[in-house]
GROMACS .gro file of C-alpha atoms in nm:
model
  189
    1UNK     CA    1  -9.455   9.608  21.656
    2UNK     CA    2  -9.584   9.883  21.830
    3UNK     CA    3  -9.896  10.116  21.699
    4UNK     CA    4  -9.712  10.409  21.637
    5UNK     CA    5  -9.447  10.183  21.393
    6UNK     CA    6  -9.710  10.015  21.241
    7UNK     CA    7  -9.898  10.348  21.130
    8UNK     CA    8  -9.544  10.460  20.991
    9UNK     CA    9  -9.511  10.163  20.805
   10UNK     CA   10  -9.865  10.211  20.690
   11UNK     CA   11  -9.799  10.530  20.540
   12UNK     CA   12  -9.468  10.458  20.389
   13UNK     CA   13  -9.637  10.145  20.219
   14UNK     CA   14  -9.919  10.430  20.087
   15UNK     CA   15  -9.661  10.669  19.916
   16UNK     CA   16  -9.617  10.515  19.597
   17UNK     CA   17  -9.975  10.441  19.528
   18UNK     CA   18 -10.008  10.834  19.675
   19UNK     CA   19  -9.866  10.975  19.368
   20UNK     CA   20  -9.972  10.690  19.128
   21UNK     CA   21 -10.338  10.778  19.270
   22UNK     CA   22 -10.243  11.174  19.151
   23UNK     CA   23 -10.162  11.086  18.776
   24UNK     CA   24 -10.509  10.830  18.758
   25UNK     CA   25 -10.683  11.163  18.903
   26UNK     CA   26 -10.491  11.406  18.642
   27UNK     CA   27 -10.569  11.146  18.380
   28UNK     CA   28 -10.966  11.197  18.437
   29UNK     CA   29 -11.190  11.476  18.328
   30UNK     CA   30 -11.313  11.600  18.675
   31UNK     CA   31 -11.289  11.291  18.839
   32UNK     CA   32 -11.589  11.225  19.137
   33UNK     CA   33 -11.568  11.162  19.491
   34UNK     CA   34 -11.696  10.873  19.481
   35UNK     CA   35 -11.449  10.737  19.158
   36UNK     CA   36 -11.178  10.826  19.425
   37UNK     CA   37 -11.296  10.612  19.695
   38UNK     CA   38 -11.366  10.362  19.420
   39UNK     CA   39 -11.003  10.401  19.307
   40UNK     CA   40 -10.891  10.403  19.702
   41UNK     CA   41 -11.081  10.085  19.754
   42UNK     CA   42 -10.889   9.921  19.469
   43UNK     CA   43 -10.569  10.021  19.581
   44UNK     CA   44 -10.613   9.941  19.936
   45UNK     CA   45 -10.764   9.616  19.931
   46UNK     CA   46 -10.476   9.550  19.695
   47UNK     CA   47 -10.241   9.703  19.932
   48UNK     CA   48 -10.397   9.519  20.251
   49UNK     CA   49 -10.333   9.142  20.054
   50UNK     CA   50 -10.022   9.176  19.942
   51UNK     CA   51  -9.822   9.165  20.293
   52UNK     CA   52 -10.057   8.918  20.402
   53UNK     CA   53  -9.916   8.725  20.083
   54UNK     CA   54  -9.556   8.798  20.123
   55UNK     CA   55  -9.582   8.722  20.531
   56UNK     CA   56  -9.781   8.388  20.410
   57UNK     CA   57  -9.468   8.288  20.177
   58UNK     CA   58  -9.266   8.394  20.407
   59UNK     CA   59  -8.913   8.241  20.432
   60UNK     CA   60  -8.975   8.040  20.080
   61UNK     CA   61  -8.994   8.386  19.859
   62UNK     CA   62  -8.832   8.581  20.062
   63UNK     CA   63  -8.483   8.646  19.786
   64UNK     CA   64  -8.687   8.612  19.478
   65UNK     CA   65  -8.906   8.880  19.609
   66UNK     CA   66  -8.660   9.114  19.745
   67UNK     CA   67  -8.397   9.047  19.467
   68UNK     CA   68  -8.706   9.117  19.188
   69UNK     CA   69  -8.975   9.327  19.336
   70UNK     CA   70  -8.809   9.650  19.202
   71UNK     CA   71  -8.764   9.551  18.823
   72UNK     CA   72  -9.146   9.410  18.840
   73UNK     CA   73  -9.309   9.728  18.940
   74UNK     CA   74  -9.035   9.923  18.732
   75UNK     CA   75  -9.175   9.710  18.435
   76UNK     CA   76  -9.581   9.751  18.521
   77UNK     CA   77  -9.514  10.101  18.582
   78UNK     CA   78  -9.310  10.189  18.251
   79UNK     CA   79  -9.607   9.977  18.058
   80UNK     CA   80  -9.876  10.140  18.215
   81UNK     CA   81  -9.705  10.481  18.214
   82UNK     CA   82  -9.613  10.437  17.830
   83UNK     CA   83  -9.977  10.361  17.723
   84UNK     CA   84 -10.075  10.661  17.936
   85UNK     CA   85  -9.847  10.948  17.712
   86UNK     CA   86  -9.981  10.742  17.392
   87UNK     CA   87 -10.317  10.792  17.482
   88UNK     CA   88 -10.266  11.154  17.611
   89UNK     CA   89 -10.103  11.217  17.279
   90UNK     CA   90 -10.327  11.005  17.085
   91UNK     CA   91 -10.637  11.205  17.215
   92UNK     CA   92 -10.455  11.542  17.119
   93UNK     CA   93 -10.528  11.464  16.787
   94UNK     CA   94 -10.850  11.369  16.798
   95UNK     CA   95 -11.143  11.480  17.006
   96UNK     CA   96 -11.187  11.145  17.191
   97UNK     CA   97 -11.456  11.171  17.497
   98UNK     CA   98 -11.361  11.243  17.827
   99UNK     CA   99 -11.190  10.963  18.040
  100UNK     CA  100 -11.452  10.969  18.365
  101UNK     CA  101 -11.362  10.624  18.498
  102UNK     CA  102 -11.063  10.387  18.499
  103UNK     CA  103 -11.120  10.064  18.440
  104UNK     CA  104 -11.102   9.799  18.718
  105UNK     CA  105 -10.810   9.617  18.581
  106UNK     CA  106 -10.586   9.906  18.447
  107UNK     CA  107 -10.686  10.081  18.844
  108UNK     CA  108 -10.572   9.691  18.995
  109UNK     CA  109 -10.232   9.667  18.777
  110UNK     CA  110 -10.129   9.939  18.916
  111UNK     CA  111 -10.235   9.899  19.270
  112UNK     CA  112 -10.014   9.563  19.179
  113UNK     CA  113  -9.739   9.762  19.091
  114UNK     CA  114  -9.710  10.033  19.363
  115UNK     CA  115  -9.775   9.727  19.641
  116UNK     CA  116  -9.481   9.506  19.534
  117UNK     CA  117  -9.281   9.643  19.790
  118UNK     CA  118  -9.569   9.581  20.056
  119UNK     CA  119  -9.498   9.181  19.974
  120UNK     CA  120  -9.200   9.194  20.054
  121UNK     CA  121  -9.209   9.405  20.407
  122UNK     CA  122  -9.505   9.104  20.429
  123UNK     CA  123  -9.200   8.870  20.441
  124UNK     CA  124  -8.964   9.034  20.693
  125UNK     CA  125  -9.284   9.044  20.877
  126UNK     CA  126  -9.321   8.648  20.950
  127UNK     CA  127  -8.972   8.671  21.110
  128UNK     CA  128  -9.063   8.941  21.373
  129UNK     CA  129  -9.334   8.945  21.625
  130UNK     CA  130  -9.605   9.075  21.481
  131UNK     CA  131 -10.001   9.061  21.433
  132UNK     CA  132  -9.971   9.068  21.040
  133UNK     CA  133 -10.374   9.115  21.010
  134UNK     CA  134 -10.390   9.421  21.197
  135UNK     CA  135 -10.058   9.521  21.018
  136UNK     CA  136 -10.205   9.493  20.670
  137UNK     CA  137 -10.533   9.678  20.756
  138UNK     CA  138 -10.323   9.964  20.860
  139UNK     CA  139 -10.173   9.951  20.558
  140UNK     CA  140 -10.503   9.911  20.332
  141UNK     CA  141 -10.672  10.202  20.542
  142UNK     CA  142 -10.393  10.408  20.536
  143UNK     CA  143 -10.361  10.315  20.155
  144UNK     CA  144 -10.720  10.383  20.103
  145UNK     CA  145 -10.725  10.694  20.236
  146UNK     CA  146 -10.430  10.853  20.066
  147UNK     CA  147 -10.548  10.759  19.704
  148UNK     CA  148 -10.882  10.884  19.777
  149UNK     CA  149 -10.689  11.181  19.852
  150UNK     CA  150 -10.426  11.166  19.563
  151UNK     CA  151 -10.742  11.115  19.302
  152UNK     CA  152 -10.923  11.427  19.404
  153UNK     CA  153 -10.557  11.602  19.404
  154UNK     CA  154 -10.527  11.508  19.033
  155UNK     CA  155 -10.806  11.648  18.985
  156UNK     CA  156 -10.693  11.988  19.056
  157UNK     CA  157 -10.348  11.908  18.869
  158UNK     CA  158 -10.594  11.820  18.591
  159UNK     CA  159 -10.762  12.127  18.545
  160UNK     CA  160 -10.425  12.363  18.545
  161UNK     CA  161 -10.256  12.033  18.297
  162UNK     CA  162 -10.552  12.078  18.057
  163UNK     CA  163 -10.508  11.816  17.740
  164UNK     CA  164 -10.149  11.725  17.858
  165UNK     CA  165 -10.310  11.602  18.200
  166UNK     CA  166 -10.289  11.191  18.073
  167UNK     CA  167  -9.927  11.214  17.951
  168UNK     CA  168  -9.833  11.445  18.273
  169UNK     CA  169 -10.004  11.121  18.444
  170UNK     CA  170  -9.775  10.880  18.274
  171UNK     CA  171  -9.462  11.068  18.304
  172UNK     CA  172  -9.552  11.059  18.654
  173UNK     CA  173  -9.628  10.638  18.693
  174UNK     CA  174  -9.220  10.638  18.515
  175UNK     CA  175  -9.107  10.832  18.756
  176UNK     CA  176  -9.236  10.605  19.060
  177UNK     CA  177  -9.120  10.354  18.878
  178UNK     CA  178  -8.784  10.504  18.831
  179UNK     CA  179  -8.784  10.605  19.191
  180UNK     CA  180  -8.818  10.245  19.326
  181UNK     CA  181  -8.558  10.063  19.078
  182UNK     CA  182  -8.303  10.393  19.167
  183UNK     CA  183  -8.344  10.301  19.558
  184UNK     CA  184  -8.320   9.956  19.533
  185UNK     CA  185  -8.012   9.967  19.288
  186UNK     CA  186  -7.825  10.281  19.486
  187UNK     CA  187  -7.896  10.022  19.800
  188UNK     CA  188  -7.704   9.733  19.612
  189UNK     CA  189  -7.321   9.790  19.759
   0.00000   0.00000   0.00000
């Protein structure tokens, strides 16, 4: 692979977790820099492992991945998404304290979910030539980088959402979800 096709697969693989990384940031009350990076750190270490993963199965999971990868992060997404609007409307009825930080597991589920697809490129990747390590450190940097980004984005989407900002955040998590079981399906022929 050549540098300038492994930064574009870098940044495709950082999409998802792009606008997943929006909705966490919407979902806090004035969310730090330094809970970004936190949150980036999550998502791109998750984000770096998971091609290294799918390129270490290689062959062996290749169908089961590609076949399921879809209707798992459809699944993690809906869940996550789904407890997001329930607390968002939970917490309009109540005056519950601000949400300042995510938890580590709720911010690594979803890094999960958004980095399915990254597991599987990790398999087509053990059938090309290709030096997977530098290839999934593109992918965690370039991962890193754009949630860091996303986080402080939903922080200004925040603001403007007000007390709908968490249920905004999990409509949003559906609709990645959505997005990746549409393409998958509408790819089916």
């Amino acid at each position: 692979m050549t540098f300038l096709s492994t930064l574009i697969l870098a940044l495709a693989m950082s999409t998802d977790a792009f606008a997943a990384a929006v909705s966490k940031g919407v979902a806090l009350r004035k969310p730090r820099f330094s809970e970004a990076v936190r949150t980036g750190l999550i998502f791109g270490v998750i984000e770096a492992l998971t091609p290294l993963i799918g390129w270490a199965l290689g062959s062996i999971a290749a169908e089961f991945v590609s076949e399921w990868d879809h209707w798992i992060a459809f699944c993690m997404l809906l869940v996550l998404g789904c407890m997001m609007i329930r607390n968002g409307l939970n917490n309009e009825s109540e005056e519950a304290p601000p949400v300042t930080r995510h938890s580590f597991w709720l911010l690594a589920a979803t890094g999960f979910a958004t980095s399915i697809d990254a597991m599987a490129v990790g398999v087509s990747l053990a059938f090309i030539d290709n030096n997977i390590l530098i290839t999934a450190a593109a992918i965690g940097l370039a991962t890193l980088v754009m949630v860091t980004l996303g986080v402080m984005v939903g922080r200004i989407v925040g603001i403007i959402a007000g007390k709908w900002a968490e249920v905004l955040g999990g409509l949003a998590l559906i609709g990645i979800g959505s997005a990746i079981l549409y393409e998958h399906l509408s790819a089916v022929p």
